[in-house]
Phi, psi and omega in degrees: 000151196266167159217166185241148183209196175249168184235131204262135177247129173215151214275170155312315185243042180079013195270162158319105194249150185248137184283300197315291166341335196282347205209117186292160187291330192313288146317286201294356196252316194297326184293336179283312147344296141335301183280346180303283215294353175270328186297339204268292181328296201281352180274301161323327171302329200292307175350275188317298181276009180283338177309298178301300185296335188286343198265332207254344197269336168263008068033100159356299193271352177281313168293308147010254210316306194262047136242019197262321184285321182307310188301327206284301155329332186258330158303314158324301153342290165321302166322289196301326200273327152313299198295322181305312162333304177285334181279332192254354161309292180327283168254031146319303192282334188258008173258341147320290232111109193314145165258143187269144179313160160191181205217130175279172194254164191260346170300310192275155173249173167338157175200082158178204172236147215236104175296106201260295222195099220269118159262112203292133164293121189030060193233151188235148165272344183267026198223258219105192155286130168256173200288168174094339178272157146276174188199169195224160193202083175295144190283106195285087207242116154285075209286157202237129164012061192217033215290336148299011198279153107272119185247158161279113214205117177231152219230166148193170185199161164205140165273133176212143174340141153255156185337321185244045170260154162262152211315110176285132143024307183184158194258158186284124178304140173263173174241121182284117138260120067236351200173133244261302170270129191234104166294059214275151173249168173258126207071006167314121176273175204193116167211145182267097196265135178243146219262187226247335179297312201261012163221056178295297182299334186297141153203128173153204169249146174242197160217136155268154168232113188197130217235182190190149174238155154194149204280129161261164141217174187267066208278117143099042199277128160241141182240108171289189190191126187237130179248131166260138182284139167315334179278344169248348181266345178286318192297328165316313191274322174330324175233030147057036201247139141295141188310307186307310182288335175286308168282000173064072162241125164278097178217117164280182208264001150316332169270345163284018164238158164271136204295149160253138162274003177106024184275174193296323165237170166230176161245117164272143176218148177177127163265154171184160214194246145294349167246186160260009167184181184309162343305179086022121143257082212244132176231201213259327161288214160294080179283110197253099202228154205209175184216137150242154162265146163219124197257129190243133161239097186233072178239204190242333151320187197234131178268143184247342172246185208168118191243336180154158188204115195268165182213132182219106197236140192317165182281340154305331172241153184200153183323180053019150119325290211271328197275342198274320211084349209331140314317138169203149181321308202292341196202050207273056161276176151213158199281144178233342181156202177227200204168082197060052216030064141232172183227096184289055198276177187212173176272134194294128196285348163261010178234022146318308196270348198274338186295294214252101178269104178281184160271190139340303200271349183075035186236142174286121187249129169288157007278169153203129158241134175239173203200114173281103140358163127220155164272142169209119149330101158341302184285015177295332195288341203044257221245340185295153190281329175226192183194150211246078193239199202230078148315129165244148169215166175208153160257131168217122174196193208247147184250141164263163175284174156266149177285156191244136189240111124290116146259193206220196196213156148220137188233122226237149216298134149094355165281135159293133188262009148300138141247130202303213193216032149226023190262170172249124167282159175276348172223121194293000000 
């Protein structure tokens, strides 16, 4: 982060230098002379050429000229005004809010559960449904290394025209058994009963469409961190030396972000300070070191809640009070307690909806990121030359699924529900 300041000029042997100082009253007396007699010389010039330019300017090769400059101009014109577009596009994006790093773990796979497939129950394409029944469609859900899990789960379906029907009125609600809201286990079973009143009049191909939410979190995103005291990072730079290679520590600079293991969302994390990157710096004044987030959603569903986003930071180090406001947009924690040398926070609960903005559709859009003050206790180094602590954060909120598309046959009253071997199927 920039700060702002003045800017200072100094002489060779470090005294303070003033431009106005720079020029003896002597010189300034020897000059007015010169200038007096240059000014008389450019005034005759100007004379003389405005005669020459006006002769040249009502002149065949004088329109010319100035329509060869108009164009030369307008291209320009043209130019600058692109370019301010693309420039101020540029920083439009980065004024969204910078994104903070994560390292996918290279180890880990998907990590929640996955709406594979809607499966129709004793249904043939070459037969259909026929109308006026009920008829049932199980949900083919996959769980991702979660094998233990209980998720909180709630389902929906409709049946709706398909492209070459004409338009139904609305589309029909299924009915979820065992239950609308779901305590899924893995192999819990779930199906979308459509019920046989509401498709007496149908005849033709449909569709189901039908999806699922459940509430997750993102657990235990760790950012290590390393810190040094202002007095070993000036000795550093004096000799142009890296901390890390100074101290024989193996750490890329990869290893200073936090891993995603393959859940539905992730955390970016990154502390700065007097650098854009690691260690830390903390001195004995005043120190200005910040921590940012950056929140991802990255699976191709939609997050519709933020239920919450915990923080968890050693006891040496804490939010700024006075420079964050806490709670605030800019930083919308608030202190909830401590926990084994931490300091807990959590997200303020009036500043969820001003944070997490839905749409239209009731979805949240990614990426969004925010940058935290910090405090940091000199006395975190004691005696040591750095020190090595560990932020954490977590998330919990709810994921939709991307929708799942069956189509279906429905055969309407007085139709063979046989289809000949000269019929066209609806499905190859």
């Amino acid at each position: 982060m920039k700060r702002g300041g003045k800017s200072l000029f100094f002489d060779k042997k470090g005294g303070l230098f003033s431009k106005k100082d720079s020029y003896s009253s002597d010189s300034e007396k020897s000059s007015n002379g010169k200038l007096v007699a240059t000014l008389i010389i450019l005034i005759l010039v100007a004379g003389g050429g405005w005669f020459l330019f006006k002769g040249f300017y009502s002149s065949d090769a004088g329109a010319l000229a100035r329509e060869n400059v108009a164009n030369a101009f307008s291209g320009i014109s043209e130019w600058v005004g692109t370019s301010i577009e693309e420039s101020t596009t540029s920083l439009e994006y980065v004024g969204s809010g910078d994104l903070f790093g994560r390292k996918t773990n290279s180890e880990s796979k998907t990590k929640g559960i996955i709406l594979e497939d809607l499966n129709p129950i004793g249904y043939s394409s070459q037969v259909g449904y026929p109308a006026g029944y009920d008829f049932q469609l199980y949900y083919d859900i996959e769980f991702q290394n979660i094998e233990d899990y209980v998720l909180e789960t709630e389902f929906e379906c409709f049946l709706n025209d398909s492209t070459d029907q004409e338009s139904l009125e609305e589309a029909i609600e299924g009915e979820i058994k065992p239950s609308y809201e779901v305590s899924l286990t893995e192999g819990t079973q779930v199906s979308c009963n459509i019920d046989g009143t509401d498709t007496e009049s149908l005849d033709g191909a449909y569709t189901i469409t039908g999806w699922l939410e459940f509430d997750f979190a993102t657990e235990e995103v760790k950012l290590p961190v390393y810190v040094i005291s202002g007095e070993l990072a000036d000795d550093l730079d004096r000799r142009n030396v890296d901390f890390f290679d100074d101290q024989d520590l193996d750490v890329s600079r990869g290893d200073l972000e936090p891993l995603y293991n393959g859940e539905p969302m992730s955390i970016g994390m990154g502390v700065f300070g007097e650098g854009d990157q690691q260690p830390l710096i903390v001195r004995t004044g005043d120190s200005f070191n910040t921590i940012g987030f950056t929140l991802r959603n990255e699976w191709d569903g939609d997050i519709v809640n933020i239920e919450n986003l915990y923080l968890s930071l050693p006891d040496d180090i804490q939010l700024d009070e006075g420079l964050n406001d806490l709670p605030s947009l800019g930083c919308p924690f608030e202190e909830v307690g401590g926990f084994r040398n931490t300091i807990e926070y959590s997200m303020a609960e009036d500043f969820k909806d001003l944070v997490f903005i839905k749409d239209e559709y009731g979805k949240i859009n990614f990426p969004i990121s925010f940058q935290c003050w910090l405090n940091v206790d000199y006395d975190i180094l004691g005696t040591q030359a750095y020190d090595n602590v560990e932020i954490m954060a977590e998330i919990e909120y709810r994921y939709r699924s991307t929708e799942v598309e069956k189509s279906i046959i429905i055969k309407g009253e007085g139709e063979s529900l046989i289809e000949t071997n000269n019929e066209e199927s609806f499905f190859e």
